[in-house]
mmCIF file of C-alpha atoms and ligand atoms in Angstrom:
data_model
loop_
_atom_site.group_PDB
_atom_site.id
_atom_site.type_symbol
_atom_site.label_atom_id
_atom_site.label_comp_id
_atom_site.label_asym_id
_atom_site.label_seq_id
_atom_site.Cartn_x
_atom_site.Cartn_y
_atom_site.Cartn_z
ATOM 1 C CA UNK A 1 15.364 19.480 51.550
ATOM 2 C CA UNK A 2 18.693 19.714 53.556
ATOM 3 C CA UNK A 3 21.076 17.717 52.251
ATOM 4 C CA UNK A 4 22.434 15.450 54.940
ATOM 5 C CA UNK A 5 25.793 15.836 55.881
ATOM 6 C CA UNK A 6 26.646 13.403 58.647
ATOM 7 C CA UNK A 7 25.320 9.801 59.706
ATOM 8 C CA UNK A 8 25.946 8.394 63.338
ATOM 9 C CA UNK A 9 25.429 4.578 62.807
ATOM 10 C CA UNK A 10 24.689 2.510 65.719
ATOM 11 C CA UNK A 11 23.598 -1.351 67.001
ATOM 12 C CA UNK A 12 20.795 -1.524 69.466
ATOM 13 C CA UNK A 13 19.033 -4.099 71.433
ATOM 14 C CA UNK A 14 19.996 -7.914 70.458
ATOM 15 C CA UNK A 15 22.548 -8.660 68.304
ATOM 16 C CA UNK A 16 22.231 -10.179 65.211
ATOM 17 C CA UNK A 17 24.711 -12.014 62.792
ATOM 18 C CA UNK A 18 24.992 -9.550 59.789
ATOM 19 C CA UNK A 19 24.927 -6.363 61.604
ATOM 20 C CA UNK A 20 28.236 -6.189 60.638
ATOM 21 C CA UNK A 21 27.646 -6.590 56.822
ATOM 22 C CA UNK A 22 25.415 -3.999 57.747
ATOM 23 C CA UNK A 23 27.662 -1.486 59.029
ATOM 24 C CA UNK A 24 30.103 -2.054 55.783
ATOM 25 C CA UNK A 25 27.593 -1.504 53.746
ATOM 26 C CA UNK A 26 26.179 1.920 55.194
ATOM 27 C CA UNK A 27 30.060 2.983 55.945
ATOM 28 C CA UNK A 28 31.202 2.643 52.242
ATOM 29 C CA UNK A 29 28.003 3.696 50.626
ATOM 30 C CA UNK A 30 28.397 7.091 52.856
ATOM 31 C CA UNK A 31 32.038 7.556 51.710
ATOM 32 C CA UNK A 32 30.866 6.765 48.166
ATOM 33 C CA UNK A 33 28.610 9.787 48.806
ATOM 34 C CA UNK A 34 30.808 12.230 49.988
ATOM 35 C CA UNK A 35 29.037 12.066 53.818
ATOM 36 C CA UNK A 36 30.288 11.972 56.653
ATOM 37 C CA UNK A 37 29.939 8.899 58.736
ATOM 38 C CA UNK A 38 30.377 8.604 62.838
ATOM 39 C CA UNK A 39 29.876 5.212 64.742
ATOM 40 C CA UNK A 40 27.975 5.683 68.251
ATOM 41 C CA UNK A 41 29.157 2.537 70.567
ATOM 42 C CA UNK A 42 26.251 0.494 72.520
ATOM 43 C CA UNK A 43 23.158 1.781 71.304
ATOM 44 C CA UNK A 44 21.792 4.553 73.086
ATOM 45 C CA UNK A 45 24.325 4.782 76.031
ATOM 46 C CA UNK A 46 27.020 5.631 74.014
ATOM 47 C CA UNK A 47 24.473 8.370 72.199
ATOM 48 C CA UNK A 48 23.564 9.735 75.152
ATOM 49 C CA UNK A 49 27.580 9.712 76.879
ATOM 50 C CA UNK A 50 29.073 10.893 73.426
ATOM 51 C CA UNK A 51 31.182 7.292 72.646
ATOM 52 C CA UNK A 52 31.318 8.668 69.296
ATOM 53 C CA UNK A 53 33.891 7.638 66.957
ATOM 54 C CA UNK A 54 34.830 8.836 63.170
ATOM 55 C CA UNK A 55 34.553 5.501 60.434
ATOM 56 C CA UNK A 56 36.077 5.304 57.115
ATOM 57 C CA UNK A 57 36.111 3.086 54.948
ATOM 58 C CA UNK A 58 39.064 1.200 56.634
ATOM 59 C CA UNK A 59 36.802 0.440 59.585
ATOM 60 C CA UNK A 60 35.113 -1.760 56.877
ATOM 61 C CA UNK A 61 37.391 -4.436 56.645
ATOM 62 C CA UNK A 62 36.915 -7.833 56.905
ATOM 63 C CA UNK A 63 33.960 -7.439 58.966
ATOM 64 C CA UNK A 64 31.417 -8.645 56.513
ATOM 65 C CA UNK A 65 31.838 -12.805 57.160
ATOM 66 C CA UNK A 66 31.709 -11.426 60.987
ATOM 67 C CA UNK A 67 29.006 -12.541 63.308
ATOM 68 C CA UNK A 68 27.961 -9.665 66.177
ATOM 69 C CA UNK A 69 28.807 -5.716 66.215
ATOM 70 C CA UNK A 70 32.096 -3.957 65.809
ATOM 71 C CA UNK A 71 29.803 -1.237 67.293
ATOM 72 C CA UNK A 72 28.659 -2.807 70.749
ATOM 73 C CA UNK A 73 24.994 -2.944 71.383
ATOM 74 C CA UNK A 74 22.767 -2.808 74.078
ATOM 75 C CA UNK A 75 19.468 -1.759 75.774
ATOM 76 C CA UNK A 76 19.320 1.494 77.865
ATOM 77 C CA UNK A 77 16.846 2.701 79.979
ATOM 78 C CA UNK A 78 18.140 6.116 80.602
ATOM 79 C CA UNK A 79 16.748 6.547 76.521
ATOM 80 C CA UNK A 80 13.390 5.943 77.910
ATOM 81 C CA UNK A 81 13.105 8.937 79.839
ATOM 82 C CA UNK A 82 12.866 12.322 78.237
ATOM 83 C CA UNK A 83 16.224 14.102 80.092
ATOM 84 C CA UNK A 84 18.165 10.462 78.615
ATOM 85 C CA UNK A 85 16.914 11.580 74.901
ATOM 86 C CA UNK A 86 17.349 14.957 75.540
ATOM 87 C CA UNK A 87 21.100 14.701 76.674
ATOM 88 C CA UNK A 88 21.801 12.351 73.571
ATOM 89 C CA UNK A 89 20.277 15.276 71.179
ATOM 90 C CA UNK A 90 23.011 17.671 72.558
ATOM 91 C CA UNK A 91 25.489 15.475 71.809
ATOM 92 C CA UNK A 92 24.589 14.517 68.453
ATOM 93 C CA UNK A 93 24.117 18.548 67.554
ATOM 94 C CA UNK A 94 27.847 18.696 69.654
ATOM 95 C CA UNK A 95 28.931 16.382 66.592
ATOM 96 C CA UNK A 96 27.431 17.750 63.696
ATOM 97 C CA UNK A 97 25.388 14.612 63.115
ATOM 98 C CA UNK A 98 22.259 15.415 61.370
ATOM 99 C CA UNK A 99 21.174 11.864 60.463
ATOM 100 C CA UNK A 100 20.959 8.214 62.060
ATOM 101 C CA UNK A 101 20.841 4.263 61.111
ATOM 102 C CA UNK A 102 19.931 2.201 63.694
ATOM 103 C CA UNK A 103 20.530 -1.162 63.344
ATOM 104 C CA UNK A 104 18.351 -3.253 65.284
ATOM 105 C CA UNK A 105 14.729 -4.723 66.074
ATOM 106 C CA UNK A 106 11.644 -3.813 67.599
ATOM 107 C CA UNK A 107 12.666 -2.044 71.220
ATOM 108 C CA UNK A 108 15.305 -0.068 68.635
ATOM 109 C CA UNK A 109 12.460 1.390 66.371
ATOM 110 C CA UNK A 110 10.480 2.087 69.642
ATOM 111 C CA UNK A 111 13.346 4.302 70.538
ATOM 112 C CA UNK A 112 14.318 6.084 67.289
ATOM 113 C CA UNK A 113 9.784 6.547 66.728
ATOM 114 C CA UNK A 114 10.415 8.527 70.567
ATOM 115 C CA UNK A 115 13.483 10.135 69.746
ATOM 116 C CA UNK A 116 12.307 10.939 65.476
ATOM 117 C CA UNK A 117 9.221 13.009 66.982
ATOM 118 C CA UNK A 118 10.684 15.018 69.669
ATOM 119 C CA UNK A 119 13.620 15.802 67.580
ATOM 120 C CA UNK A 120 12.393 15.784 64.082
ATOM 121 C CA UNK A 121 15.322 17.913 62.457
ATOM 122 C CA UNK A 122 17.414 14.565 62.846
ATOM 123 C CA UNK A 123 16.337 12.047 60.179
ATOM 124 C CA UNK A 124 16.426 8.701 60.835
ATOM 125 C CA UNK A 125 16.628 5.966 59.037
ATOM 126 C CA UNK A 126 15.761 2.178 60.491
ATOM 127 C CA UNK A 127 17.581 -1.257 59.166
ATOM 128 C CA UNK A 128 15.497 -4.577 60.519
ATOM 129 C CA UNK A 129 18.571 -6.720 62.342
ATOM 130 C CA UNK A 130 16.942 -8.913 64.659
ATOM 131 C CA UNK A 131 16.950 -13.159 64.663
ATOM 132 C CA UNK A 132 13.509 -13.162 65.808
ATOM 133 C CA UNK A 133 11.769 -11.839 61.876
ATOM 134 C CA UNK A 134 9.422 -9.756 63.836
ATOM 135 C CA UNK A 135 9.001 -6.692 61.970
ATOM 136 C CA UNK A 136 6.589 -5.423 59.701
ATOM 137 C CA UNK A 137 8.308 -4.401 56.619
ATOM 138 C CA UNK A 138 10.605 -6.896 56.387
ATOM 139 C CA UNK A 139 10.155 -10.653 54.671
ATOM 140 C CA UNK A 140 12.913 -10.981 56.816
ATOM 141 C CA UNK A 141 15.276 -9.709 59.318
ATOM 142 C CA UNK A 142 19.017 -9.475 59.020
ATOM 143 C CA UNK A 143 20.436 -12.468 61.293
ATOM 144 C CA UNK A 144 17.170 -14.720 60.711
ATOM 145 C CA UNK A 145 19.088 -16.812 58.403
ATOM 146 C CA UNK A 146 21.916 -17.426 59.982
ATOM 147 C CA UNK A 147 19.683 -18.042 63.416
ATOM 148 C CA UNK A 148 17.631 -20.657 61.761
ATOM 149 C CA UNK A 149 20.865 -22.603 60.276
ATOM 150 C CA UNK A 150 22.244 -22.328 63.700
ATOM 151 C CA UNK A 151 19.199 -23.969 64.722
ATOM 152 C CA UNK A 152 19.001 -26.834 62.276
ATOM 153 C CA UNK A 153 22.624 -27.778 62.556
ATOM 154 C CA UNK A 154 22.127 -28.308 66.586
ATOM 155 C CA UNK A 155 19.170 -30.224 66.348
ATOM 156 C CA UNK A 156 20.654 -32.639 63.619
ATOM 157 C CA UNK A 157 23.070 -33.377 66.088
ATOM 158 C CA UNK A 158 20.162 -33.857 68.933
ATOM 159 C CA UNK A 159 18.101 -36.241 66.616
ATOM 160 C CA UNK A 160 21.190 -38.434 66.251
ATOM 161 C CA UNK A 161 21.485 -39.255 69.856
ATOM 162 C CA UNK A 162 17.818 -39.450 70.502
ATOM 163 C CA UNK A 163 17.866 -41.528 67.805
ATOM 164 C CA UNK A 164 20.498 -43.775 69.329
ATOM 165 C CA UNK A 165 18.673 -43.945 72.898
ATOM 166 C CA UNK A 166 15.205 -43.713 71.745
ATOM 167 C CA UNK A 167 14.500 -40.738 73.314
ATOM 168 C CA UNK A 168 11.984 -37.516 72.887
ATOM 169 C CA UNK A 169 13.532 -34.468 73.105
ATOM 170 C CA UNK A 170 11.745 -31.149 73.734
ATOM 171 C CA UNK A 171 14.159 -28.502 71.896
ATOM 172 C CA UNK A 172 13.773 -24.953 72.925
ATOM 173 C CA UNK A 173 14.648 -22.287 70.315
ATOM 174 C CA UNK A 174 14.656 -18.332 70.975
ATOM 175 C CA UNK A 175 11.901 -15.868 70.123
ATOM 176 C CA UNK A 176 9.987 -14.422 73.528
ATOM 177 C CA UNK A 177 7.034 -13.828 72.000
ATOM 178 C CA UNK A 178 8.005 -14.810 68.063
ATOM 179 C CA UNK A 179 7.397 -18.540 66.436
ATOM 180 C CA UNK A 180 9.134 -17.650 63.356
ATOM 181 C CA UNK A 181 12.260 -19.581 64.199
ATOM 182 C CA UNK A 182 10.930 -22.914 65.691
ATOM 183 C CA UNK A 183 8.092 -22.806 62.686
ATOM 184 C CA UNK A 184 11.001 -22.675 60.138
ATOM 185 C CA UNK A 185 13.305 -24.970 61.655
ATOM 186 C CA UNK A 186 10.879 -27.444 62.740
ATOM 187 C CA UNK A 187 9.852 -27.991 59.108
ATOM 188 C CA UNK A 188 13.524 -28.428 58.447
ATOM 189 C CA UNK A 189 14.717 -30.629 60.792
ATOM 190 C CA UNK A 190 11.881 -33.409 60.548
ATOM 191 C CA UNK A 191 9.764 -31.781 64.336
ATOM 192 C CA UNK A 192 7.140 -34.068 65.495
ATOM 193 C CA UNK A 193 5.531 -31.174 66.940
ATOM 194 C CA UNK A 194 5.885 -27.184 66.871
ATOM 195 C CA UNK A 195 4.581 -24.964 69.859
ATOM 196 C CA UNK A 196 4.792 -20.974 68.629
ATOM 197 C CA UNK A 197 3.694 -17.789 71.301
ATOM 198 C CA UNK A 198 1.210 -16.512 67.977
ATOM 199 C CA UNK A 199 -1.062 -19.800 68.299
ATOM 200 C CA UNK A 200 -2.868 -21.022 71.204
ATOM 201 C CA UNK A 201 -0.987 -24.111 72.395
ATOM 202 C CA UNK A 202 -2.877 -26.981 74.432
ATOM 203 C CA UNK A 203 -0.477 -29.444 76.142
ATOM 204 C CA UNK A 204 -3.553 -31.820 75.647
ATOM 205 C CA UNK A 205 -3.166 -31.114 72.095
ATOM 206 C CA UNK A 206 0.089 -31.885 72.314
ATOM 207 C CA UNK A 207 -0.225 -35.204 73.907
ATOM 208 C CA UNK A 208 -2.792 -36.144 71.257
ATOM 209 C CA UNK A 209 -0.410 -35.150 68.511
ATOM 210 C CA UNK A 210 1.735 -37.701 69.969
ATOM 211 C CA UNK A 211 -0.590 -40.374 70.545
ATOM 212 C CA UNK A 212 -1.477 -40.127 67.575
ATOM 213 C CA UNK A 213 1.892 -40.591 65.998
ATOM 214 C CA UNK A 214 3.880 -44.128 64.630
ATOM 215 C CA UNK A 215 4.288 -46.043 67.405
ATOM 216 C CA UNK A 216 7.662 -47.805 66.464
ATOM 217 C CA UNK A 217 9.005 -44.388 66.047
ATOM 218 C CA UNK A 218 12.224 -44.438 67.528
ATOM 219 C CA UNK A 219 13.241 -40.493 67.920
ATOM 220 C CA UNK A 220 10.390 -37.463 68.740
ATOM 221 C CA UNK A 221 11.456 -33.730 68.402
ATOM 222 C CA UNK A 222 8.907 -31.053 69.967
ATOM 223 C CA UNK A 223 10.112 -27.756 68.762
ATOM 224 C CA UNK A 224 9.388 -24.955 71.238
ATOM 225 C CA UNK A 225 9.575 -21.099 71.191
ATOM 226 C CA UNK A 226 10.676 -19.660 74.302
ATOM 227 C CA UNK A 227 7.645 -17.459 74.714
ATOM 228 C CA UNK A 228 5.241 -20.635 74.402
ATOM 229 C CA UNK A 229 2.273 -19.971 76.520
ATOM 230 C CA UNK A 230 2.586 -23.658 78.224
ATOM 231 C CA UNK A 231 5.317 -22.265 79.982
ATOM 232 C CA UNK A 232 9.495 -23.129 78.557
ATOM 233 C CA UNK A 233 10.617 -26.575 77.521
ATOM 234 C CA UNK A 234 11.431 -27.723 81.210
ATOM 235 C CA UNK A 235 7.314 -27.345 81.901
ATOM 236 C CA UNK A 236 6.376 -28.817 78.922
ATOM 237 C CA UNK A 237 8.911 -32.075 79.299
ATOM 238 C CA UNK A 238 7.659 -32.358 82.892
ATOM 239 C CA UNK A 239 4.209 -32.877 81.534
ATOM 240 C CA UNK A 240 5.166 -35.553 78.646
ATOM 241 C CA UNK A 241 6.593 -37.205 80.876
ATOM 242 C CA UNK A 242 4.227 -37.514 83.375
ATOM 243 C CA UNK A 243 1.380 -38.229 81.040
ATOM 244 C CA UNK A 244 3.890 -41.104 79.286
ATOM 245 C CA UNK A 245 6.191 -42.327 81.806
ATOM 246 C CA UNK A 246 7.543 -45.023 78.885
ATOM 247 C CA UNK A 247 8.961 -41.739 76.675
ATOM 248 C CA UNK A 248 12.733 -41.135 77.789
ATOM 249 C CA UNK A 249 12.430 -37.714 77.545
ATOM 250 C CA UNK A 250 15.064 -34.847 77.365
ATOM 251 C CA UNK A 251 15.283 -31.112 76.997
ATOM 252 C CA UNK A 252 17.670 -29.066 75.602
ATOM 253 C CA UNK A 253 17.710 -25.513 75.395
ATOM 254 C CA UNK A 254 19.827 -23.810 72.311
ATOM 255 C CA UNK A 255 19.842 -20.609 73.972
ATOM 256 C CA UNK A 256 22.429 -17.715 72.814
ATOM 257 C CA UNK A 257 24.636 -19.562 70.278
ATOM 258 C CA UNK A 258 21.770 -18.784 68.270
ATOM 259 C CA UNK A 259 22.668 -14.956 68.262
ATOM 260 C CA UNK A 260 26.299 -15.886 67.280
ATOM 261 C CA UNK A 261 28.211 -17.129 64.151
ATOM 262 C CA UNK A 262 29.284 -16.194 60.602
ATOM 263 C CA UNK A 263 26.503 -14.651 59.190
ATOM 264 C CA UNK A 264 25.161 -16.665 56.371
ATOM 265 C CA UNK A 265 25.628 -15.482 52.164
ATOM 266 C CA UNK A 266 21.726 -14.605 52.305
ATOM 267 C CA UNK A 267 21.961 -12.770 55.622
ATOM 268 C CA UNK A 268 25.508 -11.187 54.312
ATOM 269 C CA UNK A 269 23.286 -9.878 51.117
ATOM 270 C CA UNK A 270 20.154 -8.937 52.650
ATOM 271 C CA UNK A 271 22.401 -6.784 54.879
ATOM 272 C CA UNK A 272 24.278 -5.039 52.438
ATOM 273 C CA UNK A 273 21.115 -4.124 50.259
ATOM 274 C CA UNK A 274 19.799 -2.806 53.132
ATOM 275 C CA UNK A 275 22.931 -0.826 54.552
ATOM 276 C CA UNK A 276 23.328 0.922 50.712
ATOM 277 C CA UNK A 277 19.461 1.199 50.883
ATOM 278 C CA UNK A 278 19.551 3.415 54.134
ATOM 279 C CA UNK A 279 21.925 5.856 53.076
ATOM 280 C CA UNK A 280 20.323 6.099 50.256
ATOM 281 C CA UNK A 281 17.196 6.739 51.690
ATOM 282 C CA UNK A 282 18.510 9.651 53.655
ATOM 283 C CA UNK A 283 20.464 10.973 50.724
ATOM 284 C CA UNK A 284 16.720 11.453 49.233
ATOM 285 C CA UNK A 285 15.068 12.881 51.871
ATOM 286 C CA UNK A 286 13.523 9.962 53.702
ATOM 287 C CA UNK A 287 13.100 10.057 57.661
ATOM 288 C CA UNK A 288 10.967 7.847 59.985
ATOM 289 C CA UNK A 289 10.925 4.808 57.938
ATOM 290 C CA UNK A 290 12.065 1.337 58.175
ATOM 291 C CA UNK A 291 14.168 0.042 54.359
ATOM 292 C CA UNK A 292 13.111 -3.346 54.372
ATOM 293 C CA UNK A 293 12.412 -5.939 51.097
ATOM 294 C CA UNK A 294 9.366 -7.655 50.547
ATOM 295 C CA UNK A 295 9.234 -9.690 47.603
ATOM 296 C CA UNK A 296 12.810 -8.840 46.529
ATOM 297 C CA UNK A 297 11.725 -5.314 46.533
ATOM 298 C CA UNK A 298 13.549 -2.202 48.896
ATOM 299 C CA UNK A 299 10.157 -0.847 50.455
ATOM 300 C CA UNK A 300 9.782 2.013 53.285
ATOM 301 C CA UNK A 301 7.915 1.441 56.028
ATOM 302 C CA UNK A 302 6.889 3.769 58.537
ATOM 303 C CA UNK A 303 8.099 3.121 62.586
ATOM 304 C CA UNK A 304 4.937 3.690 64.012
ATOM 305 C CA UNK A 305 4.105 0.327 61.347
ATOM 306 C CA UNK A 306 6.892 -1.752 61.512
ATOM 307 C CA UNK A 307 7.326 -1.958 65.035
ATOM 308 C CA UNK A 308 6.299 -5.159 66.386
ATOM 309 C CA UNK A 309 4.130 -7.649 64.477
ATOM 310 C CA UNK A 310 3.325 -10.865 64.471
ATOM 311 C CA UNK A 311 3.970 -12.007 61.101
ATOM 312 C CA UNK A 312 0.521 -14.326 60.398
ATOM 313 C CA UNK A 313 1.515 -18.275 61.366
ATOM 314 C CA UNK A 314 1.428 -19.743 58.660
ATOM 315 C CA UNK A 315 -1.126 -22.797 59.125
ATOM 316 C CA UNK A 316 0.049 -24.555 56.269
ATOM 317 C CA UNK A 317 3.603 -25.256 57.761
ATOM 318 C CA UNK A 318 1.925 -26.614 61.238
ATOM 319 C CA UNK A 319 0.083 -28.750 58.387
ATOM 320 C CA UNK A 320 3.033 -29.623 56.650
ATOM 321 C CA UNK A 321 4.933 -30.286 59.761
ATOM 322 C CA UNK A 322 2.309 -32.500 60.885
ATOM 323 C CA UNK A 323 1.608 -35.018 57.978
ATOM 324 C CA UNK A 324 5.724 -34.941 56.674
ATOM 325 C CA UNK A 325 6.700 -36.172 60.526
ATOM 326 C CA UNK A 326 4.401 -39.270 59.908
HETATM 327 O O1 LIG B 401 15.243 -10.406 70.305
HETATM 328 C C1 LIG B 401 16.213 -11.371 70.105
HETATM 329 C C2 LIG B 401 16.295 -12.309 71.263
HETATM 330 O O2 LIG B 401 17.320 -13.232 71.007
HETATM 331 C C3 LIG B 401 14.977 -13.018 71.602
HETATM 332 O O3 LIG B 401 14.700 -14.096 70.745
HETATM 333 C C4 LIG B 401 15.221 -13.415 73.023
HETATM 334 O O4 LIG B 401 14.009 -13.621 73.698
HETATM 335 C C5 LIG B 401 15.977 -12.233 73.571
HETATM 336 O O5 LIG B 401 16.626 -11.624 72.464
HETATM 337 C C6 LIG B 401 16.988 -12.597 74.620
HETATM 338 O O6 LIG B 401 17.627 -11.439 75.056
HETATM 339 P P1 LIG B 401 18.866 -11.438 76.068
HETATM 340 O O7 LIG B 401 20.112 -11.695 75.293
HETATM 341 O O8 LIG B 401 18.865 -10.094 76.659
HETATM 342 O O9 LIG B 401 18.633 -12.537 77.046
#
């Protein structure tokens, strides 16, 4: 084994609130280790045009209660093709970096599986930062946490006013093709009803669902994914309201504030276990893998694993959600 003598860290993809715990955590944990550490700006563009800049431990500072990247991030679709990967090899080997931490979520492990097995003498090392908690290998993401309080903060406000007017709201939360934040929050925030991409939704089973609800019920919350097959919140209102013309019915979408924000103490933690856990990693040898913890355990998981799953609905919150919105 080669010992490793220089990281380049980057963000990639979506942001996520504790990427910068993140990047503390790997920066100080290399210094502690005597290695070298470089930041690469946005992602893979600033891999592949050489926006490479030397971190210490000063960088550090006062970034951990920070919500977004110090690094930039971003998607890039010269890394898709092999000439894009090939010119950001050359200028990692022009900097002497001979290991990487990505930060990011499933399109980032996509990339770094590409890049990993056309370039193998670069080890790489994966850290789960996306608000979706998408990945296999993860109980959950960095930037989940803070994503779901986001969430449940807004839509206290929302039930107050559609409390006051008597109104149904149909609240649309993030996740393209990922329930896990509207399942979460909708237990939280009291949801009459949950729609998630991972389960077949029926808009008739909707409208049962709130037929069959208290009638003197003066506030309804539908919590919907983005990716909900139905079609967004706008579709789905349309359709309430049409079927019950006496429901005053309203939709807000959160949308991006979601992504923003002080990271939350459990997303600060989980990101600096994980940041010391990725150096580490390389430090003994490790390449290819995802660090993740499942069950308050630092675990390994391989990228052609991790990268996108559908972590199982659990039935029993739909259940829950269900028989506690009586
Ligand atoms: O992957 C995180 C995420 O916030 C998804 O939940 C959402 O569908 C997507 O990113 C939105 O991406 P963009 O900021 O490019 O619109």
């Amino acid at each position: 084994m080669i010992p490793i003598k220089k990281i380049g860290l980057f963000t990639s993809g979506s942001d996520a609130p504790g990427m910068n715990a993140a990047i503390r955590a790997v920066i100080r944990t290399a210094v502690f280790n005597n290695v070298e550490i470089a930041g690469i700006r946005r992602g893979f563009e600033g891999m592949i045009n050489g926006d490479i800049e030397t971190l210490t431990t000063k960088s550090a500072s006062n970034i951990i209660s920070r919500g977004g990247t110090i690094l930039k991030t971003g998607r890039s679709e010269q890394f898709k093709t092999a000439a894009g990967r090939k010119q950001a090899y050359n200028q990692l080997k022009k900097n002497n970096i001979d290991a990487l931490i990505a930060l990011g979520g499933n399109g980032t492990i996509k990339g770094v599986k590409e890049f990993g097995e056309e370039y193998p003498d670069i080890a790489i090392i994966a850290v789960p930062c996306t608000i979706d908690n998408d990945l296999r290998g993860a109980d959950f993401t960095i930037g989940y946490d803070t994503a779901i309080n986001t969430v449940i903060e807004a839509v206290d406000k929302i039930r107050e006013t559609a409390e006051s007017h008597d109104r149904l709201f149909i609240v649309e939360v993030m996740g393209a093709d990922s329930g896990m934040i509207a399942l979460r929050t909708g237990i939280a925030v009291g949801a009459e009803a949950i729609m998630v991409p991972e389960t077949k939704s029926d808009i008739n089973a909707l409208f049962e669902r709130l037929e069959r609800g208290r009638k003197d019920k003066t506030s309804k919350i539908v919590m919907v994914a983005e990716g909900d097959e139905p079609g967004g919140a706008f579709e789905i209102g349309k359709a309430i309201q049409e079927k019950f013309p006496h429901y005053d019915t309203r939709v807000s979408i959160l949308g991006h504030i979601q992504r923003g924000g002080k990271p939350t103490c459990m997303d600060r933690v989980l990101a600096s276990l994980l940041g010391v856990a990725a150096v580490e990693a390389l430090i003994k040898g490790h390449s290819g893998e995802m660090v993740g913890l499942i069950h308050n355990d630092i675990t390994y998981t391989p990228f052609s694993q991790s990268v996108k799953h559908h972590h199982e609905v659990n039935a029993e919150f739909i259940r829950i959600v269900e028989m506690l919105s009586l």
